[in-house]
Amino acid sequence: MKPWIVSLLLVTALTGPAVAATKPAKSDKSDKKAAAASDSLKLLEQAVAKDSTKFENLLALGAMYLDRDRPLEAQRVLHKANQVRSKNMKVLVNLGAAYDASGDAADAQKYYREALAVTPGDELAAAGSPAPSTRRPSKPKPSRCYGT
């Protein structure tokens, strides 16, 4: 039996049916989405722990870490993905975003430039990599990444 049902029954027994008609706030859609996202993260972490050679899982986990503002973990996983499939534009852009989010502008620029070398017209790599004469402050941009 769910804990909120037990609480509801206890409140009903103590105060009567008028108070028992209120439903706990935890049953809204945002909590369900958060739980599903957490489950997705755990499943990907387990899949990567079981087999760290599957490129798609490594890329998805790295992007998920970026989305959750965990840039150091994203860097670790994305470096593994880069070892499995080197010079992949999505991995390089995500590595740039991970270093950018952790405040390491120099390494971020390195990976953005590598991504541009692989795919010269890529908008995300170009946006992350300014012209050599232009200096911009590094800002975390975890939403600017490639998923799977």
PDB file of N, CA, C and O in Angstrom, residues 41-121:
ATOM      1  N   LEU A  41      18.152   7.439 -16.457  1.00  0.00           N
ATOM      2  CA  LEU A  41      19.553   7.634 -16.126  1.00  0.00           C
ATOM      3  C   LEU A  41      20.135   6.374 -15.495  1.00  0.00           C
ATOM      4  O   LEU A  41      21.212   5.912 -15.883  1.00  0.00           O
ATOM      5  N   LYS A  42      19.418   5.798 -14.554  1.00  0.00           N
ATOM      6  CA  LYS A  42      19.909   4.580 -13.898  1.00  0.00           C
ATOM      7  C   LYS A  42      20.062   3.436 -14.887  1.00  0.00           C
ATOM      8  O   LYS A  42      21.038   2.685 -14.840  1.00  0.00           O
ATOM      9  N   LEU A  43      19.096   3.300 -15.806  1.00  0.00           N
ATOM     10  CA  LEU A  43      19.180   2.232 -16.806  1.00  0.00           C
ATOM     11  C   LEU A  43      20.392   2.423 -17.718  1.00  0.00           C
ATOM     12  O   LEU A  43      21.097   1.457 -18.016  1.00  0.00           O
ATOM     13  N   LEU A  44      20.636   3.654 -18.140  1.00  0.00           N
ATOM     14  CA  LEU A  44      21.810   3.910 -18.984  1.00  0.00           C
ATOM     15  C   LEU A  44      23.107   3.673 -18.227  1.00  0.00           C
ATOM     16  O   LEU A  44      24.056   3.112 -18.773  1.00  0.00           O
ATOM     17  N   GLU A  45      23.151   4.101 -16.974  1.00  0.00           N
ATOM     18  CA  GLU A  45      24.354   3.861 -16.168  1.00  0.00           C
ATOM     19  C   GLU A  45      24.615   2.360 -16.025  1.00  0.00           C
ATOM     20  O   GLU A  45      25.755   1.912 -16.127  1.00  0.00           O
ATOM     21  N   GLN A  46      23.563   1.593 -15.813  1.00  0.00           N
ATOM     22  CA  GLN A  46      23.716   0.142 -15.705  1.00  0.00           C
ATOM     23  C   GLN A  46      24.173  -0.467 -17.029  1.00  0.00           C
ATOM     24  O   GLN A  46      25.030  -1.350 -17.045  1.00  0.00           O
ATOM     25  N   ALA A  47      23.600   0.001 -18.133  1.00  0.00           N
ATOM     26  CA  ALA A  47      23.982  -0.517 -19.448  1.00  0.00           C
ATOM     27  C   ALA A  47      25.445  -0.230 -19.748  1.00  0.00           C
ATOM     28  O   ALA A  47      26.166  -1.092 -20.249  1.00  0.00           O
ATOM     29  N   VAL A  48      25.909   0.975 -19.405  1.00  0.00           N
ATOM     30  CA  VAL A  48      27.311   1.341 -19.644  1.00  0.00           C
ATOM     31  C   VAL A  48      28.232   0.570 -18.702  1.00  0.00           C
ATOM     32  O   VAL A  48      29.310   0.138 -19.099  1.00  0.00           O
ATOM     33  N   ALA A  49      27.788   0.355 -17.473  1.00  0.00           N
ATOM     34  CA  ALA A  49      28.602  -0.424 -16.529  1.00  0.00           C
ATOM     35  C   ALA A  49      28.753  -1.866 -17.015  1.00  0.00           C
ATOM     36  O   ALA A  49      29.821  -2.469 -16.858  1.00  0.00           O
ATOM     37  N   LYS A  50      27.717  -2.376 -17.624  1.00  0.00           N
ATOM     38  CA  LYS A  50      27.747  -3.759 -18.126  1.00  0.00           C
ATOM     39  C   LYS A  50      28.612  -3.872 -19.380  1.00  0.00           C
ATOM     40  O   LYS A  50      29.370  -4.819 -19.542  1.00  0.00           O
ATOM     41  N   ASP A  51      28.491  -2.901 -20.293  1.00  0.00           N
ATOM     42  CA  ASP A  51      29.254  -2.930 -21.541  1.00  0.00           C
ATOM     43  C   ASP A  51      29.609  -1.502 -21.938  1.00  0.00           C
ATOM     44  O   ASP A  51      28.775  -0.783 -22.484  1.00  0.00           O
ATOM     45  N   SER A  52      30.840  -1.122 -21.676  1.00  0.00           N
ATOM     46  CA  SER A  52      31.260   0.258 -21.947  1.00  0.00           C
ATOM     47  C   SER A  52      31.814   0.434 -23.355  1.00  0.00           C
ATOM     48  O   SER A  52      32.498   1.412 -23.638  1.00  0.00           O
ATOM     49  N   THR A  53      31.502  -0.501 -24.258  1.00  0.00           N
ATOM     50  CA  THR A  53      31.949  -0.371 -25.640  1.00  0.00           C
ATOM     51  C   THR A  53      30.817   0.021 -26.583  1.00  0.00           C
ATOM     52  O   THR A  53      31.058   0.221 -27.771  1.00  0.00           O
ATOM     53  N   LYS A  54      29.610   0.131 -26.084  1.00  0.00           N
ATOM     54  CA  LYS A  54      28.476   0.506 -26.940  1.00  0.00           C
ATOM     55  C   LYS A  54      28.410   2.019 -27.064  1.00  0.00           C
ATOM     56  O   LYS A  54      28.022   2.724 -26.131  1.00  0.00           O
ATOM     57  N   PHE A  55      28.756   2.483 -28.246  1.00  0.00           N
ATOM     58  CA  PHE A  55      28.861   3.916 -28.504  1.00  0.00           C
ATOM     59  C   PHE A  55      27.561   4.663 -28.211  1.00  0.00           C
ATOM     60  O   PHE A  55      27.578   5.720 -27.575  1.00  0.00           O
ATOM     61  N   GLU A  56      26.443   4.148 -28.676  1.00  0.00           N
ATOM     62  CA  GLU A  56      25.168   4.840 -28.516  1.00  0.00           C
ATOM     63  C   GLU A  56      24.827   5.064 -27.047  1.00  0.00           C
ATOM     64  O   GLU A  56      24.322   6.119 -26.675  1.00  0.00           O
ATOM     65  N   ASN A  57      25.102   4.067 -26.208  1.00  0.00           N
ATOM     66  CA  ASN A  57      24.831   4.204 -24.776  1.00  0.00           C
ATOM     67  C   ASN A  57      25.749   5.247 -24.135  1.00  0.00           C
ATOM     68  O   ASN A  57      25.316   6.031 -23.295  1.00  0.00           O
ATOM     69  N   LEU A  58      27.007   5.247 -24.533  1.00  0.00           N
ATOM     70  CA  LEU A  58      27.956   6.227 -23.991  1.00  0.00           C
ATOM     71  C   LEU A  58      27.552   7.651 -24.384  1.00  0.00           C
ATOM     72  O   LEU A  58      27.546   8.558 -23.551  1.00  0.00           O
ATOM     73  N   LEU A  59      27.185   7.835 -25.651  1.00  0.00           N
ATOM     74  CA  LEU A  59      26.773   9.159 -26.115  1.00  0.00           C
ATOM     75  C   LEU A  59      25.502   9.615 -25.393  1.00  0.00           C
ATOM     76  O   LEU A  59      25.421  10.749 -24.923  1.00  0.00           O
ATOM     77  N   ALA A  60      24.532   8.718 -25.263  1.00  0.00           N
ATOM     78  CA  ALA A  60      23.276   9.075 -24.589  1.00  0.00           C
ATOM     79  C   ALA A  60      23.516   9.405 -23.117  1.00  0.00           C
ATOM     80  O   ALA A  60      22.946  10.373 -22.592  1.00  0.00           O
ATOM     81  N   LEU A  61      24.358   8.637 -22.451  1.00  0.00           N
ATOM     82  CA  LEU A  61      24.644   8.893 -21.041  1.00  0.00           C
ATOM     83  C   LEU A  61      25.387  10.215 -20.872  1.00  0.00           C
ATOM     84  O   LEU A  61      25.074  11.003 -19.970  1.00  0.00           O
ATOM     85  N   GLY A  62      26.345  10.485 -21.744  1.00  0.00           N
ATOM     86  CA  GLY A  62      27.058  11.761 -21.681  1.00  0.00           C
ATOM     87  C   GLY A  62      26.112  12.944 -21.863  1.00  0.00           C
ATOM     88  O   GLY A  62      26.177  13.927 -21.125  1.00  0.00           O
ATOM     89  N   ALA A  63      25.200  12.838 -22.825  1.00  0.00           N
ATOM     90  CA  ALA A  63      24.220  13.911 -23.056  1.00  0.00           C
ATOM     91  C   ALA A  63      23.281  14.055 -21.862  1.00  0.00           C
ATOM     92  O   ALA A  63      22.919  15.166 -21.478  1.00  0.00           O
ATOM     93  N   MET A  64      22.921  12.925 -21.256  1.00  0.00           N
ATOM     94  CA  MET A  64      22.030  12.969 -20.102  1.00  0.00           C
ATOM     95  C   MET A  64      22.728  13.633 -18.906  1.00  0.00           C
ATOM     96  O   MET A  64      22.105  14.412 -18.182  1.00  0.00           O
ATOM     97  N   TYR A  65      24.006  13.343 -18.722  1.00  0.00           N
ATOM     98  CA  TYR A  65      24.755  14.011 -17.654  1.00  0.00           C
ATOM     99  C   TYR A  65      24.819  15.522 -17.909  1.00  0.00           C
ATOM    100  O   TYR A  65      24.699  16.314 -16.978  1.00  0.00           O
ATOM    101  N   LEU A  66      25.008  15.913 -19.165  1.00  0.00           N
ATOM    102  CA  LEU A  66      25.018  17.342 -19.487  1.00  0.00           C
ATOM    103  C   LEU A  66      23.671  17.980 -19.158  1.00  0.00           C
ATOM    104  O   LEU A  66      23.623  19.072 -18.601  1.00  0.00           O
ATOM    105  N   ASP A  67      22.604  17.305 -19.514  1.00  0.00           N
ATOM    106  CA  ASP A  67      21.266  17.832 -19.233  1.00  0.00           C
ATOM    107  C   ASP A  67      21.012  17.993 -17.741  1.00  0.00           C
ATOM    108  O   ASP A  67      20.208  18.817 -17.332  1.00  0.00           O
ATOM    109  N   ARG A  68      21.693  17.215 -16.936  1.00  0.00           N
ATOM    110  CA  ARG A  68      21.497  17.249 -15.481  1.00  0.00           C
ATOM    111  C   ARG A  68      22.599  18.046 -14.766  1.00  0.00           C
ATOM    112  O   ARG A  68      22.801  17.904 -13.567  1.00  0.00           O
ATOM    113  N   ASP A  69      23.312  18.854 -15.525  1.00  0.00           N
ATOM    114  CA  ASP A  69      24.371  19.701 -14.964  1.00  0.00           C
ATOM    115  C   ASP A  69      25.427  18.894 -14.212  1.00  0.00           C
ATOM    116  O   ASP A  69      25.849  19.253 -13.107  1.00  0.00           O
ATOM    117  N   ARG A  70      25.872  17.821 -14.826  1.00  0.00           N
ATOM    118  CA  ARG A  70      26.933  16.988 -14.266  1.00  0.00           C
ATOM    119  C   ARG A  70      28.076  16.896 -15.288  1.00  0.00           C
ATOM    120  O   ARG A  70      28.342  15.840 -15.856  1.00  0.00           O
ATOM    121  N   PRO A  71      28.752  18.021 -15.527  1.00  0.00           N
ATOM    122  CA  PRO A  71      29.723  18.065 -16.624  1.00  0.00           C
ATOM    123  C   PRO A  71      30.948  17.173 -16.441  1.00  0.00           C
ATOM    124  O   PRO A  71      31.478  16.658 -17.427  1.00  0.00           O
ATOM    125  N   LEU A  72      31.399  16.975 -15.221  1.00  0.00           N
ATOM    126  CA  LEU A  72      32.581  16.129 -15.022  1.00  0.00           C
ATOM    127  C   LEU A  72      32.281  14.678 -15.362  1.00  0.00           C
ATOM    128  O   LEU A  72      33.109  13.986 -15.976  1.00  0.00           O
ATOM    129  N   GLU A  73      31.098  14.212 -14.985  1.00  0.00           N
ATOM    130  CA  GLU A  73      30.703  12.855 -15.348  1.00  0.00           C
ATOM    131  C   GLU A  73      30.505  12.743 -16.853  1.00  0.00           C
ATOM    132  O   GLU A  73      30.847  11.731 -17.466  1.00  0.00           O
ATOM    133  N   ALA A  74      29.957  13.797 -17.451  1.00  0.00           N
ATOM    134  CA  ALA A  74      29.773  13.816 -18.906  1.00  0.00           C
ATOM    135  C   ALA A  74      31.126  13.708 -19.607  1.00  0.00           C
ATOM    136  O   ALA A  74      31.272  12.948 -20.572  1.00  0.00           O
ATOM    137  N   GLN A  75      32.119  14.445 -19.118  1.00  0.00           N
ATOM    138  CA  GLN A  75      33.456  14.385 -19.722  1.00  0.00           C
ATOM    139  C   GLN A  75      34.009  12.969 -19.680  1.00  0.00           C
ATOM    140  O   GLN A  75      34.528  12.467 -20.688  1.00  0.00           O
ATOM    141  N   ARG A  76      33.883  12.331 -18.525  1.00  0.00           N
ATOM    142  CA  ARG A  76      34.421  10.978 -18.363  1.00  0.00           C
ATOM    143  C   ARG A  76      33.783  10.015 -19.363  1.00  0.00           C
ATOM    144  O   ARG A  76      34.479   9.274 -20.067  1.00  0.00           O
ATOM    145  N   VAL A  77      32.466  10.049 -19.470  1.00  0.00           N
ATOM    146  CA  VAL A  77      31.745   9.125 -20.348  1.00  0.00           C
ATOM    147  C   VAL A  77      31.995   9.469 -21.822  1.00  0.00           C
ATOM    148  O   VAL A  77      32.178   8.574 -22.653  1.00  0.00           O
ATOM    149  N   LEU A  78      32.007  10.747 -22.132  1.00  0.00           N
ATOM    150  CA  LEU A  78      32.207  11.151 -23.525  1.00  0.00           C
ATOM    151  C   LEU A  78      33.627  10.858 -24.009  1.00  0.00           C
ATOM    152  O   LEU A  78      33.838  10.580 -25.193  1.00  0.00           O
ATOM    153  N   HIS A  79      34.606  10.891 -23.108  1.00  0.00           N
ATOM    154  CA  HIS A  79      35.963  10.487 -23.501  1.00  0.00           C
ATOM    155  C   HIS A  79      35.975   9.002 -23.866  1.00  0.00           C
ATOM    156  O   HIS A  79      36.660   8.600 -24.824  1.00  0.00           O
ATOM    157  N   LYS A  80      35.227   8.191 -23.121  1.00  0.00           N
ATOM    158  CA  LYS A  80      35.119   6.766 -23.483  1.00  0.00           C
ATOM    159  C   LYS A  80      34.473   6.617 -24.851  1.00  0.00           C
ATOM    160  O   LYS A  80      34.904   5.807 -25.674  1.00  0.00           O
ATOM    161  N   ALA A  81      33.416   7.393 -25.100  1.00  0.00           N
ATOM    162  CA  ALA A  81      32.742   7.344 -26.407  1.00  0.00           C
ATOM    163  C   ALA A  81      33.707   7.754 -27.514  1.00  0.00           C
ATOM    164  O   ALA A  81      33.695   7.170 -28.602  1.00  0.00           O
ATOM    165  N   ASN A  82      34.546   8.737 -27.246  1.00  0.00           N
ATOM    166  CA  ASN A  82      35.528   9.194 -28.235  1.00  0.00           C
ATOM    167  C   ASN A  82      36.577   8.128 -28.506  1.00  0.00           C
ATOM    168  O   ASN A  82      37.105   8.042 -29.611  1.00  0.00           O
ATOM    169  N   GLN A  83      36.872   7.307 -27.520  1.00  0.00           N
ATOM    170  CA  GLN A  83      37.806   6.199 -27.728  1.00  0.00           C
ATOM    171  C   GLN A  83      37.169   5.115 -28.588  1.00  0.00           C
ATOM    172  O   GLN A  83      37.817   4.525 -29.438  1.00  0.00           O
ATOM    173  N   VAL A  84      35.877   4.865 -28.350  1.00  0.00           N
ATOM    174  CA  VAL A  84      35.169   3.833 -29.118  1.00  0.00           C
ATOM    175  C   VAL A  84      34.996   4.270 -30.565  1.00  0.00           C
ATOM    176  O   VAL A  84      35.197   3.485 -31.494  1.00  0.00           O
ATOM    177  N   ARG A  85      34.605   5.509 -30.781  1.00  0.00           N
ATOM    178  CA  ARG A  85      34.383   6.039 -32.131  1.00  0.00           C
ATOM    179  C   ARG A  85      34.986   7.436 -32.192  1.00  0.00           C
ATOM    180  O   ARG A  85      34.323   8.427 -31.911  1.00  0.00           O
ATOM    181  N   SER A  86      36.254   7.473 -32.579  1.00  0.00           N
ATOM    182  CA  SER A  86      36.956   8.761 -32.589  1.00  0.00           C
ATOM    183  C   SER A  86      36.459   9.644 -33.721  1.00  0.00           C
ATOM    184  O   SER A  86      35.924   9.174 -34.717  1.00  0.00           O
ATOM    185  N   LYS A  87      36.632  10.946 -33.514  1.00  0.00           N
ATOM    186  CA  LYS A  87      36.284  11.971 -34.489  1.00  0.00           C
ATOM    187  C   LYS A  87      34.792  11.976 -34.835  1.00  0.00           C
ATOM    188  O   LYS A  87      34.404  12.325 -35.939  1.00  0.00           O
ATOM    189  N   ASN A  88      33.957  11.617 -33.867  1.00  0.00           N
ATOM    190  CA  ASN A  88      32.513  11.707 -34.069  1.00  0.00           C
ATOM    191  C   ASN A  88      32.073  13.114 -33.680  1.00  0.00           C
ATOM    192  O   ASN A  88      32.343  13.569 -32.567  1.00  0.00           O
ATOM    193  N   MET A  89      31.402  13.793 -34.596  1.00  0.00           N
ATOM    194  CA  MET A  89      31.033  15.188 -34.392  1.00  0.00           C
ATOM    195  C   MET A  89      30.160  15.368 -33.141  1.00  0.00           C
ATOM    196  O   MET A  89      30.367  16.312 -32.378  1.00  0.00           O
ATOM    197  N   LYS A  90      29.206  14.485 -32.906  1.00  0.00           N
ATOM    198  CA  LYS A  90      28.322  14.627 -31.741  1.00  0.00           C
ATOM    199  C   LYS A  90      29.105  14.512 -30.436  1.00  0.00           C
ATOM    200  O   LYS A  90      28.883  15.279 -29.502  1.00  0.00           O
ATOM    201  N   VAL A  91      30.023  13.579 -30.392  1.00  0.00           N
ATOM    202  CA  VAL A  91      30.840  13.409 -29.187  1.00  0.00           C
ATOM    203  C   VAL A  91      31.711  14.636 -28.962  1.00  0.00           C
ATOM    204  O   VAL A  91      31.805  15.149 -27.842  1.00  0.00           O
ATOM    205  N   LEU A  92      32.325  15.139 -30.028  1.00  0.00           N
ATOM    206  CA  LEU A  92      33.220  16.286 -29.901  1.00  0.00           C
ATOM    207  C   LEU A  92      32.475  17.543 -29.453  1.00  0.00           C
ATOM    208  O   LEU A  92      32.954  18.281 -28.586  1.00  0.00           O
ATOM    209  N   VAL A  93      31.285  17.775 -30.007  1.00  0.00           N
ATOM    210  CA  VAL A  93      30.500  18.939 -29.591  1.00  0.00           C
ATOM    211  C   VAL A  93      30.074  18.780 -28.130  1.00  0.00           C
ATOM    212  O   VAL A  93      30.142  19.725 -27.338  1.00  0.00           O
ATOM    213  N   ASN A  94      29.638  17.577 -27.749  1.00  0.00           N
ATOM    214  CA  ASN A  94      29.241  17.355 -26.355  1.00  0.00           C
ATOM    215  C   ASN A  94      30.419  17.482 -25.402  1.00  0.00           C
ATOM    216  O   ASN A  94      30.268  17.982 -24.288  1.00  0.00           O
ATOM    217  N   LEU A  95      31.605  17.035 -25.829  1.00  0.00           N
ATOM    218  CA  LEU A  95      32.795  17.235 -24.998  1.00  0.00           C
ATOM    219  C   LEU A  95      33.073  18.726 -24.836  1.00  0.00           C
ATOM    220  O   LEU A  95      33.402  19.184 -23.736  1.00  0.00           O
ATOM    221  N   GLY A  96      32.925  19.471 -25.905  1.00  0.00           N
ATOM    222  CA  GLY A  96      33.095  20.921 -25.813  1.00  0.00           C
ATOM    223  C   GLY A  96      32.109  21.532 -24.839  1.00  0.00           C
ATOM    224  O   GLY A  96      32.466  22.356 -23.992  1.00  0.00           O
ATOM    225  N   ALA A  97      30.853  21.100 -24.916  1.00  0.00           N
ATOM    226  CA  ALA A  97      29.822  21.611 -24.001  1.00  0.00           C
ATOM    227  C   ALA A  97      30.121  21.219 -22.556  1.00  0.00           C
ATOM    228  O   ALA A  97      29.907  22.004 -21.628  1.00  0.00           O
ATOM    229  N   ALA A  98      30.629  20.001 -22.358  1.00  0.00           N
ATOM    230  CA  ALA A  98      30.943  19.533 -20.999  1.00  0.00           C
ATOM    231  C   ALA A  98      32.085  20.360 -20.397  1.00  0.00           C
ATOM    232  O   ALA A  98      32.024  20.756 -19.225  1.00  0.00           O
ATOM    233  N   TYR A  99      33.119  20.611 -21.187  1.00  0.00           N
ATOM    234  CA  TYR A  99      34.219  21.426 -20.679  1.00  0.00           C
ATOM    235  C   TYR A  99      33.781  22.873 -20.481  1.00  0.00           C
ATOM    236  O   TYR A  99      34.183  23.531 -19.527  1.00  0.00           O
ATOM    237  N   ASP A 100      32.931  23.360 -21.374  1.00  0.00           N
ATOM    238  CA  ASP A 100      32.395  24.713 -21.235  1.00  0.00           C
ATOM    239  C   ASP A 100      31.592  24.829 -19.938  1.00  0.00           C
ATOM    240  O   ASP A 100      31.737  25.789 -19.185  1.00  0.00           O
ATOM    241  N   ALA A 101      30.759  23.837 -19.666  1.00  0.00           N
ATOM    242  CA  ALA A 101      29.922  23.853 -18.461  1.00  0.00           C
ATOM    243  C   ALA A 101      30.747  23.756 -17.184  1.00  0.00           C
ATOM    244  O   ALA A 101      30.340  24.265 -16.138  1.00  0.00           O
ATOM    245  N   SER A 102      31.916  23.122 -17.270  1.00  0.00           N
ATOM    246  CA  SER A 102      32.757  23.018 -16.078  1.00  0.00           C
ATOM    247  C   SER A 102      33.722  24.201 -15.947  1.00  0.00           C
ATOM    248  O   SER A 102      34.535  24.234 -15.023  1.00  0.00           O
ATOM    249  N   GLY A 103      33.634  25.163 -16.879  1.00  0.00           N
ATOM    250  CA  GLY A 103      34.451  26.367 -16.770  1.00  0.00           C
ATOM    251  C   GLY A 103      35.811  26.292 -17.438  1.00  0.00           C
ATOM    252  O   GLY A 103      36.631  27.177 -17.270  1.00  0.00           O
ATOM    253  N   ASP A 104      36.059  25.249 -18.205  1.00  0.00           N
ATOM    254  CA  ASP A 104      37.347  25.082 -18.878  1.00  0.00           C
ATOM    255  C   ASP A 104      37.212  25.499 -20.339  1.00  0.00           C
ATOM    256  O   ASP A 104      37.008  24.681 -21.235  1.00  0.00           O
ATOM    257  N   ALA A 105      37.310  26.801 -20.577  1.00  0.00           N
ATOM    258  CA  ALA A 105      37.083  27.353 -21.915  1.00  0.00           C
ATOM    259  C   ALA A 105      38.125  26.871 -22.927  1.00  0.00           C
ATOM    260  O   ALA A 105      37.797  26.642 -24.094  1.00  0.00           O
ATOM    261  N   ALA A 106      39.365  26.709 -22.502  1.00  0.00           N
ATOM    262  CA  ALA A 106      40.425  26.305 -23.431  1.00  0.00           C
ATOM    263  C   ALA A 106      40.157  24.916 -24.005  1.00  0.00           C
ATOM    264  O   ALA A 106      40.229  24.708 -25.230  1.00  0.00           O
ATOM    265  N   ASP A 107      39.850  23.950 -23.139  1.00  0.00           N
ATOM    266  CA  ASP A 107      39.541  22.607 -23.632  1.00  0.00           C
ATOM    267  C   ASP A 107      38.232  22.582 -24.401  1.00  0.00           C
ATOM    268  O   ASP A 107      38.086  21.840 -25.380  1.00  0.00           O
ATOM    269  N   ALA A 108      37.259  23.379 -23.979  1.00  0.00           N
ATOM    270  CA  ALA A 108      35.988  23.458 -24.704  1.00  0.00           C
ATOM    271  C   ALA A 108      36.251  23.896 -26.146  1.00  0.00           C
ATOM    272  O   ALA A 108      35.746  23.276 -27.098  1.00  0.00           O
ATOM    273  N   GLN A 109      37.056  24.932 -26.328  1.00  0.00           N
ATOM    274  CA  GLN A 109      37.359  25.424 -27.668  1.00  0.00           C
ATOM    275  C   GLN A 109      38.086  24.365 -28.494  1.00  0.00           C
ATOM    276  O   GLN A 109      37.853  24.226 -29.697  1.00  0.00           O
ATOM    277  N   LYS A 110      38.953  23.620 -27.846  1.00  0.00           N
ATOM    278  CA  LYS A 110      39.684  22.556 -28.540  1.00  0.00           C
ATOM    279  C   LYS A 110      38.710  21.555 -29.151  1.00  0.00           C
ATOM    280  O   LYS A 110      38.826  21.190 -30.330  1.00  0.00           O
ATOM    281  N   TYR A 111      37.720  21.119 -28.373  1.00  0.00           N
ATOM    282  CA  TYR A 111      36.769  20.127 -28.876  1.00  0.00           C
ATOM    283  C   TYR A 111      35.796  20.719 -29.885  1.00  0.00           C
ATOM    284  O   TYR A 111      35.418  20.054 -30.856  1.00  0.00           O
ATOM    285  N   TYR A 112      35.395  21.977 -29.701  1.00  0.00           N
ATOM    286  CA  TYR A 112      34.543  22.618 -30.699  1.00  0.00           C
ATOM    287  C   TYR A 112      35.281  22.722 -32.037  1.00  0.00           C
ATOM    288  O   TYR A 112      34.708  22.483 -33.106  1.00  0.00           O
ATOM    289  N   ARG A 113      36.562  23.066 -31.993  1.00  0.00           N
ATOM    290  CA  ARG A 113      37.342  23.175 -33.234  1.00  0.00           C
ATOM    291  C   ARG A 113      37.522  21.819 -33.904  1.00  0.00           C
ATOM    292  O   ARG A 113      37.480  21.706 -35.129  1.00  0.00           O
ATOM    293  N   GLU A 114      37.724  20.777 -33.093  1.00  0.00           N
ATOM    294  CA  GLU A 114      37.822  19.433 -33.661  1.00  0.00           C
ATOM    295  C   GLU A 114      36.520  19.052 -34.350  1.00  0.00           C
ATOM    296  O   GLU A 114      36.529  18.444 -35.423  1.00  0.00           O
ATOM    297  N   ALA A 115      35.379  19.386 -33.729  1.00  0.00           N
ATOM    298  CA  ALA A 115      34.079  19.092 -34.329  1.00  0.00           C
ATOM    299  C   ALA A 115      33.914  19.845 -35.643  1.00  0.00           C
ATOM    300  O   ALA A 115      33.400  19.297 -36.624  1.00  0.00           O
ATOM    301  N   LEU A 116      34.358  21.100 -35.681  1.00  0.00           N
ATOM    302  CA  LEU A 116      34.288  21.876 -36.923  1.00  0.00           C
ATOM    303  C   LEU A 116      35.195  21.296 -38.005  1.00  0.00           C
ATOM    304  O   LEU A 116      34.868  21.350 -39.189  1.00  0.00           O
ATOM    305  N   ALA A 117      36.313  20.737 -37.613  1.00  0.00           N
ATOM    306  CA  ALA A 117      37.207  20.117 -38.589  1.00  0.00           C
ATOM    307  C   ALA A 117      36.556  18.877 -39.197  1.00  0.00           C
ATOM    308  O   ALA A 117      36.717  18.604 -40.385  1.00  0.00           O
ATOM    309  N   VAL A 118      35.797  18.144 -38.373  1.00  0.00           N
ATOM    310  CA  VAL A 118      35.119  16.940 -38.846  1.00  0.00           C
ATOM    311  C   VAL A 118      33.912  17.307 -39.705  1.00  0.00           C
ATOM    312  O   VAL A 118      33.686  16.730 -40.765  1.00  0.00           O
ATOM    313  N   THR A 119      33.120  18.271 -39.251  1.00  0.00           N
ATOM    314  CA  THR A 119      31.904  18.709 -39.942  1.00  0.00           C
ATOM    315  C   THR A 119      31.908  20.228 -39.988  1.00  0.00           C
ATOM    316  O   THR A 119      31.362  20.881 -39.093  1.00  0.00           O
ATOM    317  N   PRO A 120      32.510  20.805 -41.016  1.00  0.00           N
ATOM    318  CA  PRO A 120      32.705  22.259 -41.058  1.00  0.00           C
ATOM    319  C   PRO A 120      31.436  23.099 -40.906  1.00  0.00           C
ATOM    320  O   PRO A 120      31.486  24.183 -40.358  1.00  0.00           O
ATOM    321  N   GLY A 121      30.290  22.641 -41.348  1.00  0.00           N
ATOM    322  CA  GLY A 121      29.086  23.460 -41.287  1.00  0.00           C
ATOM    323  C   GLY A 121      28.239  23.273 -40.050  1.00  0.00           C
ATOM    324  O   GLY A 121      27.141  23.818 -39.971  1.00  0.00           O
TER     325      GLY A 121
END
